[in-house]
Amino acid sequence: MIAVVIFVILVAIFLLNLLIAQLNGAYQVVYEDMVGYARLNRAATIVTTLEQVSEKRWSRFLQSQKFEERLEFGEGDIGLPGGLQVTETSNAKPTNVAAIRRFGGSTSRATPWPE
C-alpha cells in the first residue's frame, strides 16, 4: 500500500513538472511572436511617419549624418564611409584578437600579399 502511495506522489510530481515545461515552451513561442509583431508595428509606424517628412527636411537630415565621411576605426585608422560611428568603453566587449588586420606598404596589385 505504501509503495502505491509513493508511486502516485512521484507520478503527480512528474506530471506537474511536465505541465510546467509545456507552459514554459508555449510562453516562449508566444513571446517570440509578440516581439515579431511589435517590430512589424514599429516599422509600420516609422514608414507612415517618414511619408509625412518633406523632401527638403529629409535631405537636411541625411546631410547632417555625414554619410560621405570615412569612419575612424582607431587613431589614424580611417575606414569606410557610409555609417554612423558609435564609441564605447574599451571594457564593454573585451577581446584578445583584433577583428581588423591592417598591413602597411604599397597597395599595388603587383605587390605580393603578406603571409
C-alpha atoms as one frame of an Amber mdcrd trajectory, in Angstrom:
protein
   0.000   0.000   0.000   2.803   2.414   0.865   4.506   1.677  -2.452   1.335
   2.671  -4.327   1.101   5.981  -2.435   4.768   6.772  -3.162   4.249   5.848
  -6.807   1.178   8.137  -7.078   3.091  11.025  -5.464   6.048  10.563  -7.818
   3.745  10.390 -10.855   1.963  13.565  -9.709   5.286  15.387  -9.314   6.436
  14.176 -12.730   3.200  15.279 -14.398   3.378  18.704 -12.721   6.942  19.142
 -13.979   5.796  18.112 -17.450   2.961  20.647 -17.311   5.367  23.416 -16.249
   7.724  22.543 -19.103   4.853  22.626 -21.624   3.651  26.001 -20.338   7.201
  27.373 -20.483   7.586  26.246 -24.110   4.220  27.757 -25.060   5.202  31.029
 -23.360   8.456  31.210 -25.312   6.619  30.767 -28.630   4.056  33.436 -27.716
   6.827  35.808 -26.593   8.738  35.400 -29.882   5.541  36.139 -31.818   4.899
  39.177 -29.635   8.373  40.562 -30.297   7.947  39.984 -34.036   4.584  41.755
 -34.144   5.994  44.636 -32.075   8.826  45.062 -34.596   6.381  44.983 -37.506
   4.195  47.614 -35.835   7.224  49.783 -35.102   8.347  49.530 -38.726   4.843
  50.455 -39.933   4.869  53.492 -37.648   8.272  54.568 -38.979   7.128  54.175
 -42.589   3.978  56.239 -42.042   5.993  58.907 -40.229   8.624  59.076 -42.981
   5.887  59.565 -45.578   4.991  62.825 -43.826   8.553  64.212 -43.811   9.235
  66.717 -46.580  11.965  66.043 -49.141  13.875  69.148 -48.039  13.863  68.105
 -44.389  14.916  64.544 -45.284  17.818  65.863 -47.375  18.929  68.108 -44.489
  18.795  65.114 -42.146  20.922  62.976 -44.478  23.457  65.797 -44.831  23.659
  66.162 -41.030  24.550  62.455 -40.690  27.683  62.938 -42.879  27.464  59.510
 -44.509  30.061  60.514 -47.105  32.803  60.948 -44.474  35.029  57.991 -43.659
  34.723  56.456 -40.208  37.763  56.171 -37.973  38.278  52.660 -36.597  41.147
  53.689 -34.389  43.546  56.581 -34.044  44.847  57.232 -37.560  42.989  54.219
 -38.997  40.455  55.674 -41.426  37.848  53.176 -42.579  34.881  53.153 -44.926
  32.248  55.858 -45.463  28.505  55.371 -45.095  27.992  54.556 -41.435  27.364
  56.008 -38.009  30.245  55.875 -35.569  29.381  54.789 -32.048  32.041  54.922
 -29.381  32.001  52.639 -26.355  34.263  51.989 -23.429  37.141  49.631 -24.057
  35.963  47.165 -21.410  32.408  46.881 -22.839  33.284  43.951 -25.133  36.754
  42.696 -24.278  38.607  40.737 -26.956  42.120  39.416 -27.268  42.179  39.135
 -31.064  41.918  42.132 -33.364  38.977  41.823 -35.762  40.536  44.118 -38.384
  44.018  43.336 -39.643  45.831  46.154 -41.426  49.065  45.853 -43.398  51.281
  48.781 -44.253  53.007  49.248 -47.564  52.065  49.631 -51.185  48.541  48.920
 -52.426  49.748  47.864 -55.863  48.213  44.656 -57.211  51.697  43.552 -58.300
  52.915  43.522 -54.669  52.581  40.035 -53.072  50.112  39.595 -50.216  51.838
  39.370 -46.783  51.783  35.988 -45.069
